[in-house]
mmCIF file of C-alpha atoms and ligand atoms in Angstrom:
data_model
loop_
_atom_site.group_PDB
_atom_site.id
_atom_site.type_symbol
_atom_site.label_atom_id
_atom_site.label_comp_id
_atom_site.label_asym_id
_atom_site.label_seq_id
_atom_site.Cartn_x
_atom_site.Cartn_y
_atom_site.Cartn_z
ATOM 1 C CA UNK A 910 55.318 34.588 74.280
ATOM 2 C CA UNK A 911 58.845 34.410 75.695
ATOM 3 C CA UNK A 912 61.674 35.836 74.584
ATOM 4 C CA UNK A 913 62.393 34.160 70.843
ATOM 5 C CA UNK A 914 66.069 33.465 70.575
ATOM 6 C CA UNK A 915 65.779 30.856 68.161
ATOM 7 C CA UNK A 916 63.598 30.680 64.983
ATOM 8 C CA UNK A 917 62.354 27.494 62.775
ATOM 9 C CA UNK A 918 60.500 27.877 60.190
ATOM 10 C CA UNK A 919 58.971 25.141 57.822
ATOM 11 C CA UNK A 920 58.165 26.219 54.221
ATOM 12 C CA UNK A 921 55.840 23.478 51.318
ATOM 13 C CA UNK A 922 54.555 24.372 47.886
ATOM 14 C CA UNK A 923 52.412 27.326 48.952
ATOM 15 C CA UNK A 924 55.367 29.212 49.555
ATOM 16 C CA UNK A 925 56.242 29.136 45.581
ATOM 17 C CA UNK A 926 52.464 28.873 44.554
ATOM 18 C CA UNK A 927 52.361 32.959 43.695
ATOM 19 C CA UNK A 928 55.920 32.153 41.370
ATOM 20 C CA UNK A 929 53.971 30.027 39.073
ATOM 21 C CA UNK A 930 55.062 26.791 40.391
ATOM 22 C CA UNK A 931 51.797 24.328 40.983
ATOM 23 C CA UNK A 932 51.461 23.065 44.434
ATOM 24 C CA UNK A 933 50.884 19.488 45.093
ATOM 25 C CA UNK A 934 47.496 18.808 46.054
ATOM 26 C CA UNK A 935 45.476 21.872 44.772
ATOM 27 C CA UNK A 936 43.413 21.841 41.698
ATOM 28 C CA UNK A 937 43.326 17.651 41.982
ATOM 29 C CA UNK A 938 46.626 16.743 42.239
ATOM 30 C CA UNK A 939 46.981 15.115 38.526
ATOM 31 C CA UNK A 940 49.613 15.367 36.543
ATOM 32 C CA UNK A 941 48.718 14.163 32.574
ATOM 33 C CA UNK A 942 46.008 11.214 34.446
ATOM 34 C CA UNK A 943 48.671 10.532 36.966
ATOM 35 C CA UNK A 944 48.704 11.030 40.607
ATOM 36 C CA UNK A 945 51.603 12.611 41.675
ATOM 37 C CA UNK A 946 52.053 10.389 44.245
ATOM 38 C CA UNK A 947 52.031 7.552 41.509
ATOM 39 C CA UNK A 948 54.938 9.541 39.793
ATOM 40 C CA UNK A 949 56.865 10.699 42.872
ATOM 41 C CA UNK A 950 58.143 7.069 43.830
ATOM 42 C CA UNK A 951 60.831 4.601 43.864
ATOM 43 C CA UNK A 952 58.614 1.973 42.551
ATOM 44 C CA UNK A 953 56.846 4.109 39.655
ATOM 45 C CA UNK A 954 60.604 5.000 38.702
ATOM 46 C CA UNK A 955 61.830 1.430 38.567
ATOM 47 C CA UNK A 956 58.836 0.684 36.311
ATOM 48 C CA UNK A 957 58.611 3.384 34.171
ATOM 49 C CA UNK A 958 61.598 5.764 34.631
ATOM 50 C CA UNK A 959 61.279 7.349 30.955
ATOM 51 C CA UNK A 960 57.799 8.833 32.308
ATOM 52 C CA UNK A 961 58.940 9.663 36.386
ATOM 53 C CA UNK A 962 62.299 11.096 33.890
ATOM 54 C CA UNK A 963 59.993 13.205 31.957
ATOM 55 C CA UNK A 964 57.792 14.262 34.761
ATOM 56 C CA UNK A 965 60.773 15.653 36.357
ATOM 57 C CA UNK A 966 62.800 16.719 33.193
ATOM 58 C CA UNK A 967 59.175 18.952 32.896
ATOM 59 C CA UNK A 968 59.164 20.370 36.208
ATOM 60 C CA UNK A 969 62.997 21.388 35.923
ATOM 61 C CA UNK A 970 62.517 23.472 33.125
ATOM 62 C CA UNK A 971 59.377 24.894 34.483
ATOM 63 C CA UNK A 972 61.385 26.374 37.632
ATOM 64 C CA UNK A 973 64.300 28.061 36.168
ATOM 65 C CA UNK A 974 61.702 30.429 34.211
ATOM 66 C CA UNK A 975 60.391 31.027 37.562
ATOM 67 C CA UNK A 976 61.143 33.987 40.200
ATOM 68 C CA UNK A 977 61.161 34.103 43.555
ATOM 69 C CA UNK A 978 58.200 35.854 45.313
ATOM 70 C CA UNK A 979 57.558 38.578 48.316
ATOM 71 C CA UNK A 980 57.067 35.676 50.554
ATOM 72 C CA UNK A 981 60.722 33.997 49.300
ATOM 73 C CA UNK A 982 62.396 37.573 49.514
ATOM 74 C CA UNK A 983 60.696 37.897 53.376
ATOM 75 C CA UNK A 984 62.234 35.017 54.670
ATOM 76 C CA UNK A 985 65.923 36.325 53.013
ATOM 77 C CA UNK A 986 65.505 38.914 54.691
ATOM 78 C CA UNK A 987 64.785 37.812 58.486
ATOM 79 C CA UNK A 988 67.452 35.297 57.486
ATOM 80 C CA UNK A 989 70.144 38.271 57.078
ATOM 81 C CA UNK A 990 69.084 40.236 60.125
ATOM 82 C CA UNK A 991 67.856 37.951 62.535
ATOM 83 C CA UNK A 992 71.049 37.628 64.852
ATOM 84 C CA UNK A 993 69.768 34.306 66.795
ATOM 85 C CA UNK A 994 69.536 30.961 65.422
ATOM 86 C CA UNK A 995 67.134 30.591 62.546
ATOM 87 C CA UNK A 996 66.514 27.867 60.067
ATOM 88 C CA UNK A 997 64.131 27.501 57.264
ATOM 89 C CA UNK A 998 63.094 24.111 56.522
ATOM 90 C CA UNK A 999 61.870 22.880 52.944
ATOM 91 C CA UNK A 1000 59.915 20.520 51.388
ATOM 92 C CA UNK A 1001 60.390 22.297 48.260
ATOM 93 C CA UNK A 1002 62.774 20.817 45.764
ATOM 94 C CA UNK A 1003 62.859 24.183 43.634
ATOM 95 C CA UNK A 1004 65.940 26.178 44.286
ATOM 96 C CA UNK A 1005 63.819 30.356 44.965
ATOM 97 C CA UNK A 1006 64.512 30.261 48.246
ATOM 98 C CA UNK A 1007 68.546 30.383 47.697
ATOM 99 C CA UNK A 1008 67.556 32.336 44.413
ATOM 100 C CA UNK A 1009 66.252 35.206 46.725
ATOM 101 C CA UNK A 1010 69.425 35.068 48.879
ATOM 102 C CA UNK A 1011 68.666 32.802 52.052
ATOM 103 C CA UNK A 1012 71.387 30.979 53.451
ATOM 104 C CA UNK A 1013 70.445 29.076 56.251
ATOM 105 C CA UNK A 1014 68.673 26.818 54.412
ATOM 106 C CA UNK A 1015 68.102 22.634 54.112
ATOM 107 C CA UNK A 1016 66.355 21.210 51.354
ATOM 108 C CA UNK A 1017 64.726 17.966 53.549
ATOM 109 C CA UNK A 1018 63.351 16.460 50.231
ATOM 110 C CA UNK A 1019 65.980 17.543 47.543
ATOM 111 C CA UNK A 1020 66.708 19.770 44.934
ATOM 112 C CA UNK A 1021 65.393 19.285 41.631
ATOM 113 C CA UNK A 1022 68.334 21.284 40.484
ATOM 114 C CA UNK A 1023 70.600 18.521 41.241
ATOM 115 C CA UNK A 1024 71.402 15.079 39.594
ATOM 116 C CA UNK A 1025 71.858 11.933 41.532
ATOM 117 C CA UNK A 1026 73.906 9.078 40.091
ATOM 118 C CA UNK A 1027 73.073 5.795 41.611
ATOM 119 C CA UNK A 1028 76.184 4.435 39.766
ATOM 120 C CA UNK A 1029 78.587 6.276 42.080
ATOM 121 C CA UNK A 1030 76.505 8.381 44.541
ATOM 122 C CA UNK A 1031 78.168 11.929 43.212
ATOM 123 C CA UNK A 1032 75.596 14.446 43.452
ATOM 124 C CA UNK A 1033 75.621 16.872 40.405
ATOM 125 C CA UNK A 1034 74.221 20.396 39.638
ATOM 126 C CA UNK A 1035 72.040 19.743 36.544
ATOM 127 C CA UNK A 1036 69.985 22.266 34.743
ATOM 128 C CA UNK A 1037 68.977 19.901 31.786
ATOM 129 C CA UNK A 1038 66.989 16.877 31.243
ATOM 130 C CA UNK A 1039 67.722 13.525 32.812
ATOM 131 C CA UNK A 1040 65.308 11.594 30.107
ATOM 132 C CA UNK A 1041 67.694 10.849 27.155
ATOM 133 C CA UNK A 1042 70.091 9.424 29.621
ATOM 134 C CA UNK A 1043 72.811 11.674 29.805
ATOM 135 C CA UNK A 1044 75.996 10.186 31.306
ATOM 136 C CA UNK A 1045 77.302 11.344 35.245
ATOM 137 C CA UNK A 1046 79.958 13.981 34.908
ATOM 138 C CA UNK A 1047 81.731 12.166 37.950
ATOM 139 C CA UNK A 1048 82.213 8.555 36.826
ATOM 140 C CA UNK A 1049 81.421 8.565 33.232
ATOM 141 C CA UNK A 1050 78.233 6.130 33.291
ATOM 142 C CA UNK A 1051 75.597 6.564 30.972
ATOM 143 C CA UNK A 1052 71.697 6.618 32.196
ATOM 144 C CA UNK A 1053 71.912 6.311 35.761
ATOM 145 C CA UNK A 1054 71.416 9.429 37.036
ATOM 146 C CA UNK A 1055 67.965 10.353 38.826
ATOM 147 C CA UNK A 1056 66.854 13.453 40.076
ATOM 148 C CA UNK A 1057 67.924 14.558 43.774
ATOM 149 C CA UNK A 1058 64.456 14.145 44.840
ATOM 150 C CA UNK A 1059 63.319 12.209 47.908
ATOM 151 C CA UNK A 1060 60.355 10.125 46.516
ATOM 152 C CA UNK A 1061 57.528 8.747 49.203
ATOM 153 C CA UNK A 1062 58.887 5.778 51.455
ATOM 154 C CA UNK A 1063 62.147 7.460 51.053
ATOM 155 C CA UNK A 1064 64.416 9.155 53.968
ATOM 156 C CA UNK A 1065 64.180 13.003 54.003
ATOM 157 C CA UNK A 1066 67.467 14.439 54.141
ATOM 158 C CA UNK A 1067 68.908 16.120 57.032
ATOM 159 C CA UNK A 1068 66.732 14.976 59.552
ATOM 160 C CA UNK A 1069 69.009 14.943 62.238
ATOM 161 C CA UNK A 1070 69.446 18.359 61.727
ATOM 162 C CA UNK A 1071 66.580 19.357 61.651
ATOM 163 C CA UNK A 1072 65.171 17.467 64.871
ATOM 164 C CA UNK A 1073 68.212 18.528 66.987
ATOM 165 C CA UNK A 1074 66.733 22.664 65.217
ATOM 166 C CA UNK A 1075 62.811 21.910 66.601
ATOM 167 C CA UNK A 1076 63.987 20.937 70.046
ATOM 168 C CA UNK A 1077 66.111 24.203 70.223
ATOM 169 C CA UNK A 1078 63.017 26.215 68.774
ATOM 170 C CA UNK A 1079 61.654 28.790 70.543
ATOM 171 C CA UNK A 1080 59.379 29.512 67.841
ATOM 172 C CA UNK A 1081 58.088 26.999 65.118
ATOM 173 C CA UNK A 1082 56.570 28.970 61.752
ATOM 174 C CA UNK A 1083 54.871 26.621 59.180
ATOM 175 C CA UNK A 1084 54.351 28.142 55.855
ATOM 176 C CA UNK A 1085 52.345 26.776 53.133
ATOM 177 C CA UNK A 1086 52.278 23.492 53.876
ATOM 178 C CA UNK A 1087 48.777 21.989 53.597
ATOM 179 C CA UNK A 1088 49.911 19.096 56.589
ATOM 180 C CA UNK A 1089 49.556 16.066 54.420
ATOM 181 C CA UNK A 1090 52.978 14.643 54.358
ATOM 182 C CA UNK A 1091 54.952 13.158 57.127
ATOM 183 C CA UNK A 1092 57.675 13.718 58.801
ATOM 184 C CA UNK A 1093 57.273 17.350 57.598
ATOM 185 C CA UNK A 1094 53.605 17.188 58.555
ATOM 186 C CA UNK A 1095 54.798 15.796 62.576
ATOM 187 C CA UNK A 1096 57.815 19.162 62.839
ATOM 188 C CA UNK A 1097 54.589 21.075 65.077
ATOM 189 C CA UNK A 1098 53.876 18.530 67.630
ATOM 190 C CA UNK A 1099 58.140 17.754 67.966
ATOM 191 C CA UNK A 1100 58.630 21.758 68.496
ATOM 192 C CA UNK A 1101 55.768 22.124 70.700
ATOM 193 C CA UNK A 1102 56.598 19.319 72.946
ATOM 194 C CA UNK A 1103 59.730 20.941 73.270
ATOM 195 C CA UNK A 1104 58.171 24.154 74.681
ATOM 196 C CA UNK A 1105 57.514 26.135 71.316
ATOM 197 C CA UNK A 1106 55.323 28.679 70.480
ATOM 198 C CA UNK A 1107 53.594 27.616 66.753
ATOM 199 C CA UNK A 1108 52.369 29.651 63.974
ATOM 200 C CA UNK A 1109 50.735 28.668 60.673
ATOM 201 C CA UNK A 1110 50.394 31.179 57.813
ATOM 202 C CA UNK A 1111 48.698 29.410 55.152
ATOM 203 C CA UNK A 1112 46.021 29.893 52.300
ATOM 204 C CA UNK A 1113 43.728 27.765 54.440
ATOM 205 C CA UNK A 1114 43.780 25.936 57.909
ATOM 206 C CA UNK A 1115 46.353 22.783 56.864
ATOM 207 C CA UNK A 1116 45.636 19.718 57.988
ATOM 208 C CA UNK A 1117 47.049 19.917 61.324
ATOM 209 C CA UNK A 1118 45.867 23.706 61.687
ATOM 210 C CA UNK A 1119 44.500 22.668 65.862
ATOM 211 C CA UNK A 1120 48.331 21.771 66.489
ATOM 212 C CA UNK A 1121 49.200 25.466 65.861
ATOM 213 C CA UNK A 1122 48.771 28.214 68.800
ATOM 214 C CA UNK A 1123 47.858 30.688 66.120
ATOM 215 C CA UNK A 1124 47.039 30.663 62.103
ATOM 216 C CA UNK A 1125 46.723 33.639 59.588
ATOM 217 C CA UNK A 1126 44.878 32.668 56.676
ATOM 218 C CA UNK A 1127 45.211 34.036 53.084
ATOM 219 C CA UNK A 1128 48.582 34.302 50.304
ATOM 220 C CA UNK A 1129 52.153 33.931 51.445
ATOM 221 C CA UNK A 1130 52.646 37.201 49.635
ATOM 222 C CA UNK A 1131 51.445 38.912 52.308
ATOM 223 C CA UNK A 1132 51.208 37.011 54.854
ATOM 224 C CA UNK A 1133 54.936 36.060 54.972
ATOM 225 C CA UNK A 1134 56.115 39.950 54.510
ATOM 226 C CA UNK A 1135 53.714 41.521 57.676
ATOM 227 C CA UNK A 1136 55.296 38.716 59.810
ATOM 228 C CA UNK A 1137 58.851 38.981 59.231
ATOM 229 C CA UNK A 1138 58.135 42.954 59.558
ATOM 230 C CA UNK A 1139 56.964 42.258 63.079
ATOM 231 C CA UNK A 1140 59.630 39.688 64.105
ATOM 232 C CA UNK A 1141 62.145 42.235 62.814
ATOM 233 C CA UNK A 1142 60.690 45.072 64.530
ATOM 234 C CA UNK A 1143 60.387 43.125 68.343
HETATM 235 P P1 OAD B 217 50.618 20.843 49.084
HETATM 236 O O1 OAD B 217 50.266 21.040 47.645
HETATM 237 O O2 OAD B 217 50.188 19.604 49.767
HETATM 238 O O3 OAD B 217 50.032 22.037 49.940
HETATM 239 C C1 OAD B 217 50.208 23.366 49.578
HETATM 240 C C2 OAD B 217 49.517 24.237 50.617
HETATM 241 O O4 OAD B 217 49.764 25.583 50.281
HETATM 242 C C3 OAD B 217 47.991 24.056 50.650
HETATM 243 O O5 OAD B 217 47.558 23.929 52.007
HETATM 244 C C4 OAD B 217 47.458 25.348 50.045
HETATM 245 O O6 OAD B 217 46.259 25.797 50.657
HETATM 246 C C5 OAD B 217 48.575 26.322 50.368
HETATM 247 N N1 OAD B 217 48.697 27.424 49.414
HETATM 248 C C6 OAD B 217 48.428 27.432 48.091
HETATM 249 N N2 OAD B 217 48.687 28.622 47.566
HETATM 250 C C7 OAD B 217 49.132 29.405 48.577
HETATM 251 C C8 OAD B 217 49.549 30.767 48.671
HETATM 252 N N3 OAD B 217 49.585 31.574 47.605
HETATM 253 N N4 OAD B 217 49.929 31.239 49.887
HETATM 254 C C9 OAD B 217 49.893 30.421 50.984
HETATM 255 N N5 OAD B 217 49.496 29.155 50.946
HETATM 256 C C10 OAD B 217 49.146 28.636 49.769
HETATM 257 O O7 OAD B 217 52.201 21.050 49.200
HETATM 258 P P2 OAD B 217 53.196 20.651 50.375
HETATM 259 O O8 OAD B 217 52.521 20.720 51.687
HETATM 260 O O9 OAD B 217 54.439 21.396 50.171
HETATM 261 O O10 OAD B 217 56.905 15.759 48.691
HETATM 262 O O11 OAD B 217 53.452 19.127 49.999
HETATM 263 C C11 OAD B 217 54.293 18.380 50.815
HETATM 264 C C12 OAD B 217 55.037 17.360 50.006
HETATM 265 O O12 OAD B 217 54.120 16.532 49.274
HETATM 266 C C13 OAD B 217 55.924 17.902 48.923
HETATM 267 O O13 OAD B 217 57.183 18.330 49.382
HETATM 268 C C14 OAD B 217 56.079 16.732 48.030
HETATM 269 C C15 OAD B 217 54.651 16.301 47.952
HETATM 270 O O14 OAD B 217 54.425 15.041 47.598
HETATM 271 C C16 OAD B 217 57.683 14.957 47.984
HETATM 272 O O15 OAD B 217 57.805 15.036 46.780
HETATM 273 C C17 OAD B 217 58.411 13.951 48.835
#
């Protein structure tokens, strides 16, 4: 491997799995008979919003009791000593990577942490539930706020960004991700074609484990900790 100026690094539910906070498609997938991928979209929200509402309103209050990990306090720290570029990439929408103290940060599919009112676009911190139709704090309207979430067949955020990041990449990490979801699932292929080296660390080979130049297997607990020891120590 080259010289590694420039670091990006791609983190999914795995990453939070050892804080308490269920990953997506382990252990089924089902969320009270629903799939979450029947929950987790515009369509299921336009048809039943008091359930995709509660869903959410559930998973809100679930995170705040939650603490970051060794994994989430790893990646803080190469964050505030790595001295060339770095960004960490999430699909997770709960808020322990900032918790733990990283800053260079985008959250591609929202923050569940934040409310989004489709009345007047204002984005708002929110900590409560959505479900009993609270009213936006910015333009006073009552029961259209959603949560800051990018559902399937919508546009992850930032994705400029992040693109313009992977072709500057000299080295692409992918951390608990199990592969499933695009564009996420694609950010291996875009770095390597851009002359990256890859690395998965993941409880099990993801999906698109053969992309990767090298994979550790096992928890992000440790995983996460031995690497950022090394990349600190080079
Ligand atoms: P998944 O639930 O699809 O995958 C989690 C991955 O983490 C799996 O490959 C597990 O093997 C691995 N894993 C579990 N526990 C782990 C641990 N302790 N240490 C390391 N790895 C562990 O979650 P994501 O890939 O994040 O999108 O899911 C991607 C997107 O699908 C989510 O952001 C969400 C979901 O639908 C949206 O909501 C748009």
């Amino acid at each position: 491997m080259g010289e590694i100026r420039s670091i990006v690094i791609l983190t999914g539910a795995g990453v939070s799995a050892e804080s308490g906070i269920d990953t997506f498609r382990d252990g089924g997938g089902l969320w009270e008979q629903h799939r979450v991928e029947d929950v987790a979209t515009p369509e299921a929200f336009a048809r039943d919003p008091d359930l995709v509402q509660r869903f959410y309103d559930m998973r809100r209050a679930a995170i705040q009791t939650k603490q970051p990990n060794a994994a989430h306090d790893a990646l803080a720290r190469l964050d505030a000593q790595w001295t060339g570029e770095l960004l960490i990439v999430t699909q997770n929408v709960d808020d322990l990577h900032e918790r733990a103290g990283a800053r260079r940060l985008i959250h591609m599919h929202g923050e569940h942490l934040k409310a989004w009112c489709t009345a007047c676009d204002a984005r708002s911190s929110w900590l409560g539930p959505l479900g009993d139709r609270p009213a936006c704090p910015a333009c006073g309207v009552a029961g259209l706020l959603r949560p800051d979430v990018v559902w399937f067949g919508e546009m992850p955020y930032r994705m400029e960004d992040i693109y313009r990041a992977l072709n500057r990449a000299d080295l692409f990490v992918s951390i608990g991700t199990s592969g499933a979801v695009y564009p996420a699932a694609g950010f291996v292929r875009e770095a390597r074609a851009s002359g990256a080296a890859t690395l998965e660390l993941n409880m099990e080979p993801s999906q698109g484990t053969h992309w990767f130049d090298a994979a550790r297997h096992g928890p992000a607990s440790a995983l996460v900790p031995a690497w950022v020891a090394e990349m600190l120590e080079e």
